[in-house]
CSV table of C-alpha atoms in Angstrom, one decimal:
chain,number,residue,atom,x,y,z
A,61,UNK,CA,-38.1,2.5,-26.1
A,62,UNK,CA,-37.5,5.5,-23.1
A,63,UNK,CA,-40.0,3.5,-20.9
A,64,UNK,CA,-37.8,0.1,-21.9
A,65,UNK,CA,-34.2,2.3,-21.0
A,66,UNK,CA,-35.6,3.7,-17.9
A,67,UNK,CA,-36.1,0.9,-15.6
A,68,UNK,CA,-33.4,-1.1,-16.7
A,69,UNK,CA,-30.9,1.9,-16.3
A,70,UNK,CA,-32.7,1.8,-12.4
A,71,UNK,CA,-32.0,-1.7,-11.5
A,72,UNK,CA,-28.0,-0.9,-13.3
A,73,UNK,CA,-28.5,1.6,-10.4
A,74,UNK,CA,-29.3,-0.4,-7.7
A,75,UNK,CA,-26.5,-2.6,-9.1
A,76,UNK,CA,-24.0,-0.3,-9.0
A,77,UNK,CA,-24.8,1.2,-4.9
A,78,UNK,CA,-25.0,-2.0,-3.7
A,79,UNK,CA,-21.6,-3.3,-5.3
A,80,UNK,CA,-20.2,0.3,-3.8
A,81,UNK,CA,-21.9,-0.2,-0.5
A,82,UNK,CA,-20.7,-3.7,0.6
A,83,UNK,CA,-17.2,-2.5,-0.9
A,84,UNK,CA,-17.1,1.0,1.3
A,85,UNK,CA,-18.5,-1.1,4.0
A,86,UNK,CA,-15.7,-3.8,4.1
A,87,UNK,CA,-13.3,-1.8,4.0
A,88,UNK,CA,-14.9,0.4,7.0
A,89,UNK,CA,-14.2,-3.3,8.0
A,90,UNK,CA,-10.7,-4.2,8.1
A,91,UNK,CA,-9.9,0.1,8.7
A,92,UNK,CA,-11.2,-0.6,12.2
A,93,UNK,CA,-9.2,-3.6,12.9
A,94,UNK,CA,-10.5,-6.6,11.7
A,95,UNK,CA,-7.8,-9.1,9.2
A,96,UNK,CA,-10.2,-9.6,6.6
A,97,UNK,CA,-9.6,-13.3,6.3
A,98,UNK,CA,-11.7,-12.8,10.1
A,99,UNK,CA,-14.8,-10.4,8.4
A,100,UNK,CA,-18.2,-12.6,8.3
A,101,UNK,CA,-19.9,-12.3,5.1
A,102,UNK,CA,-23.2,-12.4,7.4
A,103,UNK,CA,-21.7,-9.6,9.4
A,104,UNK,CA,-20.3,-7.5,5.9
A,105,UNK,CA,-24.2,-8.1,4.7
A,106,UNK,CA,-25.9,-6.0,7.7
A,107,UNK,CA,-23.8,-3.2,8.1
A,108,UNK,CA,-24.4,-3.0,4.3
A,109,UNK,CA,-28.0,-3.2,4.8
A,110,UNK,CA,-28.3,-5.7,2.0
A,111,UNK,CA,-29.1,-9.2,2.3
A,112,UNK,CA,-26.8,-11.9,2.1
A,113,UNK,CA,-27.8,-13.6,-1.1
A,114,UNK,CA,-27.9,-9.8,-2.6
A,115,UNK,CA,-24.3,-9.5,-1.1
A,116,UNK,CA,-23.9,-13.1,-3.5
A,117,UNK,CA,-25.1,-11.7,-6.8
A,118,UNK,CA,-22.1,-9.9,-6.5
A,119,UNK,CA,-19.6,-11.3,-4.9
A,120,UNK,CA,-20.0,-14.7,-5.5
A,121,UNK,CA,-17.5,-15.6,-2.6
A,122,UNK,CA,-15.0,-13.4,-0.3
A,123,UNK,CA,-11.8,-14.0,-3.4
A,124,UNK,CA,-14.1,-11.9,-5.5
A,125,UNK,CA,-15.2,-9.4,-3.1
A,126,UNK,CA,-11.1,-9.2,-2.0
A,127,UNK,CA,-10.5,-8.8,-5.6
A,128,UNK,CA,-12.4,-5.9,-6.1
A,129,UNK,CA,-11.8,-4.5,-3.1
A,130,UNK,CA,-7.6,-5.4,-4.7
A,131,UNK,CA,-7.7,-3.7,-8.1
A,132,UNK,CA,-8.3,-0.2,-6.7
A,133,UNK,CA,-5.5,-0.6,-4.5
A,134,UNK,CA,-2.9,-2.4,-7.1
A,135,UNK,CA,-4.2,0.8,-9.5
A,136,UNK,CA,-2.9,3.4,-6.9
A,137,UNK,CA,1.1,0.6,-5.5
A,138,UNK,CA,2.0,0.5,-9.3
A,139,UNK,CA,0.3,4.1,-11.1
A,140,UNK,CA,2.9,6.1,-9.8
A,141,UNK,CA,5.5,4.3,-10.9
A,142,UNK,CA,4.3,3.5,-14.5
A,143,UNK,CA,4.1,7.2,-15.4
A,144,UNK,CA,8.1,7.0,-14.2
A,145,UNK,CA,8.5,4.2,-16.3
A,146,UNK,CA,6.6,5.7,-19.6
A,147,UNK,CA,9.0,9.1,-19.0
A,148,UNK,CA,11.6,10.3,-20.6
A,149,UNK,CA,13.7,10.2,-16.8
A,150,UNK,CA,15.2,13.7,-17.2
A,151,UNK,CA,14.8,15.3,-13.8
A,152,UNK,CA,17.1,11.7,-13.3
A,153,UNK,CA,17.2,10.4,-9.3
A,154,UNK,CA,14.5,13.3,-8.6
A,155,UNK,CA,11.3,11.7,-10.4
A,156,UNK,CA,12.1,8.0,-9.4
A,157,UNK,CA,12.7,9.1,-5.4
A,158,UNK,CA,8.9,10.6,-6.0
A,159,UNK,CA,7.7,7.8,-7.9
A,160,UNK,CA,8.3,5.8,-4.6
A,161,UNK,CA,7.1,8.5,-2.5
A,162,UNK,CA,4.2,7.7,-4.0
A,163,UNK,CA,3.8,4.1,-4.0
A,164,UNK,CA,4.5,4.5,0.3
A,165,UNK,CA,1.8,6.8,0.1
A,166,UNK,CA,-0.7,3.9,-1.5
A,167,UNK,CA,0.9,0.9,-0.1
A,168,UNK,CA,-0.2,2.8,2.9
A,169,UNK,CA,-3.4,4.5,1.8
A,170,UNK,CA,-4.6,-0.1,1.5
A,171,UNK,CA,-2.1,-1.4,3.3
A,172,UNK,CA,-4.7,-3.6,4.7
A,173,UNK,CA,-6.5,-4.7,1.3
A,174,UNK,CA,-3.3,-5.3,-0.2
A,175,UNK,CA,-1.7,-7.2,3.0
A,176,UNK,CA,-5.2,-9.4,2.4
A,177,UNK,CA,-4.6,-10.0,-1.4
A,178,UNK,CA,-0.8,-11.2,0.3
A,179,UNK,CA,-2.5,-13.5,2.3
A,180,UNK,CA,-5.3,-15.4,0.2
A,181,UNK,CA,-2.9,-15.2,-2.6
A,182,UNK,CA,-1.0,-17.9,-0.9
A,183,UNK,CA,-3.7,-20.2,-1.0
A,184,UNK,CA,-6.5,-19.0,-3.2
A,185,UNK,CA,-5.2,-19.5,-7.3
A,186,UNK,CA,-7.7,-17.4,-8.7
A,187,UNK,CA,-6.2,-14.5,-6.0
A,188,UNK,CA,-2.6,-15.8,-6.8
A,189,UNK,CA,-2.9,-15.5,-10.3
A,190,UNK,CA,-5.2,-11.8,-10.2
A,191,UNK,CA,-1.5,-10.9,-8.8
A,192,UNK,CA,0.7,-12.6,-10.8
A,193,UNK,CA,-1.2,-11.2,-13.3
A,194,UNK,CA,-1.2,-7.4,-12.2
A,195,UNK,CA,2.6,-7.9,-11.4
A,196,UNK,CA,3.0,-9.0,-15.0
A,197,UNK,CA,1.1,-6.1,-16.3
A,198,UNK,CA,3.8,-3.6,-14.6
A,199,UNK,CA,6.2,-6.2,-15.5
A,200,UNK,CA,6.0,-5.7,-19.1
A,201,UNK,CA,6.0,-2.0,-18.7
A,202,UNK,CA,8.9,-2.2,-17.4
A,203,UNK,CA,10.3,-4.7,-19.0
A,204,UNK,CA,9.6,-3.0,-22.5
A,205,UNK,CA,11.2,0.7,-21.2
A,206,UNK,CA,15.0,-1.0,-20.9
A,207,UNK,CA,14.2,-2.5,-24.0
A,208,UNK,CA,14.2,0.5,-25.7
A,209,UNK,CA,17.4,2.0,-23.7
A,210,UNK,CA,18.6,-0.6,-25.1
A,211,UNK,CA,18.4,-0.6,-28.4
A,212,UNK,CA,19.8,3.3,-27.9
A,213,UNK,CA,22.6,2.5,-25.9
A,214,UNK,CA,21.9,4.5,-23.1
A,215,UNK,CA,22.6,1.5,-20.6
A,216,UNK,CA,24.6,-2.0,-20.2
A,217,UNK,CA,23.7,-3.4,-24.0
A,218,UNK,CA,24.2,-6.5,-22.2
A,219,UNK,CA,21.8,-6.1,-19.8
A,220,UNK,CA,18.8,-8.8,-19.8
A,221,UNK,CA,16.1,-7.1,-19.7
A,222,UNK,CA,12.9,-9.2,-18.3
A,223,UNK,CA,15.1,-10.5,-15.0
A,224,UNK,CA,16.3,-6.9,-14.8
A,225,UNK,CA,12.4,-5.5,-14.2
A,226,UNK,CA,11.6,-8.9,-12.3
A,227,UNK,CA,14.4,-7.8,-10.1
A,228,UNK,CA,13.6,-3.7,-9.5
A,229,UNK,CA,9.5,-4.5,-8.9
A,230,UNK,CA,10.1,-7.7,-6.7
A,231,UNK,CA,13.0,-5.2,-4.5
A,232,UNK,CA,10.5,-2.2,-4.6
A,233,UNK,CA,7.4,-4.0,-3.6
A,234,UNK,CA,8.5,-6.9,-1.1
A,235,UNK,CA,11.0,-3.3,0.7
A,236,UNK,CA,7.6,-0.7,0.5
A,237,UNK,CA,5.5,-3.7,2.4
A,238,UNK,CA,8.7,-4.8,5.0
A,239,UNK,CA,8.8,-1.2,5.6
A,240,UNK,CA,5.3,0.0,6.0
A,241,UNK,CA,4.6,-2.9,8.0
A,242,UNK,CA,7.7,-2.5,10.8
A,243,UNK,CA,7.5,1.9,10.3
A,244,UNK,CA,4.8,4.4,10.5
A,245,UNK,CA,6.3,6.6,8.9
A,246,UNK,CA,9.2,8.4,9.6
A,247,UNK,CA,11.7,6.6,7.6
A,248,UNK,CA,9.5,7.4,4.1
A,249,UNK,CA,11.7,9.2,3.1
A,250,UNK,CA,14.9,7.7,4.0
A,251,UNK,CA,13.0,4.3,2.2
A,252,UNK,CA,12.1,6.5,-0.8
A,253,UNK,CA,15.2,8.1,-1.9
A,254,UNK,CA,17.3,5.0,-1.4
A,255,UNK,CA,15.6,2.7,-3.4
A,256,UNK,CA,15.5,5.2,-6.3
A,257,UNK,CA,19.4,5.7,-6.3
A,258,UNK,CA,18.8,1.8,-6.3
A,259,UNK,CA,16.7,2.1,-9.3
A,260,UNK,CA,18.6,4.3,-11.6
A,261,UNK,CA,22.3,2.9,-10.6
A,262,UNK,CA,20.9,-0.9,-12.1
A,263,UNK,CA,18.6,0.8,-14.9
A,264,UNK,CA,21.6,3.5,-15.8
A,265,UNK,CA,24.5,2.4,-14.6
A,266,UNK,CA,25.5,6.8,-13.3
A,267,UNK,CA,26.0,8.4,-10.0
A,268,UNK,CA,22.5,10.0,-9.4
A,269,UNK,CA,22.9,13.8,-9.9
A,270,UNK,CA,22.4,14.8,-6.2
A,271,UNK,CA,18.4,16.6,-5.8
A,272,UNK,CA,17.4,19.9,-7.0
A,273,UNK,CA,18.5,22.9,-4.6
A,274,UNK,CA,21.2,21.3,-3.3
A,275,UNK,CA,23.8,21.1,-6.2
A,276,UNK,CA,27.1,22.7,-4.3
A,277,UNK,CA,29.7,24.9,-6.0
A,278,UNK,CA,32.8,22.3,-6.7
A,279,UNK,CA,36.1,22.7,-5.0
A,280,UNK,CA,38.5,25.0,-6.7
């Protein structure tokens, strides 16, 4: 049994190694400034030191390669926001701002892959469905939280939670995308806090409390 398992393990390890090398190479080539749509498969294979036929065994086409790269990028983009939507929100707008900072940082780190994802989704049905499915997953998290808040009486009882979730998600994603495209980082804090305030007011309809450490005594 051991003699049969060991060769299989080695084969799996070799396959995993090839996959990692191809993904790392594609990411490095994009980091050098080459748009994803202009990356030739042959060049990726050569730099990853794998045969082109071997690359195609793992990624039948460039769309599949992009989806593999996008998996990590999208998880990083939405990860902190999902944590906030599932938290107790006791830290008010500060907690939202923290999530927005993480989203902005994740977008900057993966901006080339996320830009390629948005571009290719415009004409590739498989990539477009991947992006829609990831948005649907995130929307379900937001919608479920809004429904719980509505049942608990902590938000407007007339809130239509499904379109509210959609508006919040697309407002955040599009704002961060446009901001990172035109700003090198100086305006990140302002965008994070503005998005945080927008989300908080949309959900709870109350003026956010001042940031921790910035509480001033009331005038007497």
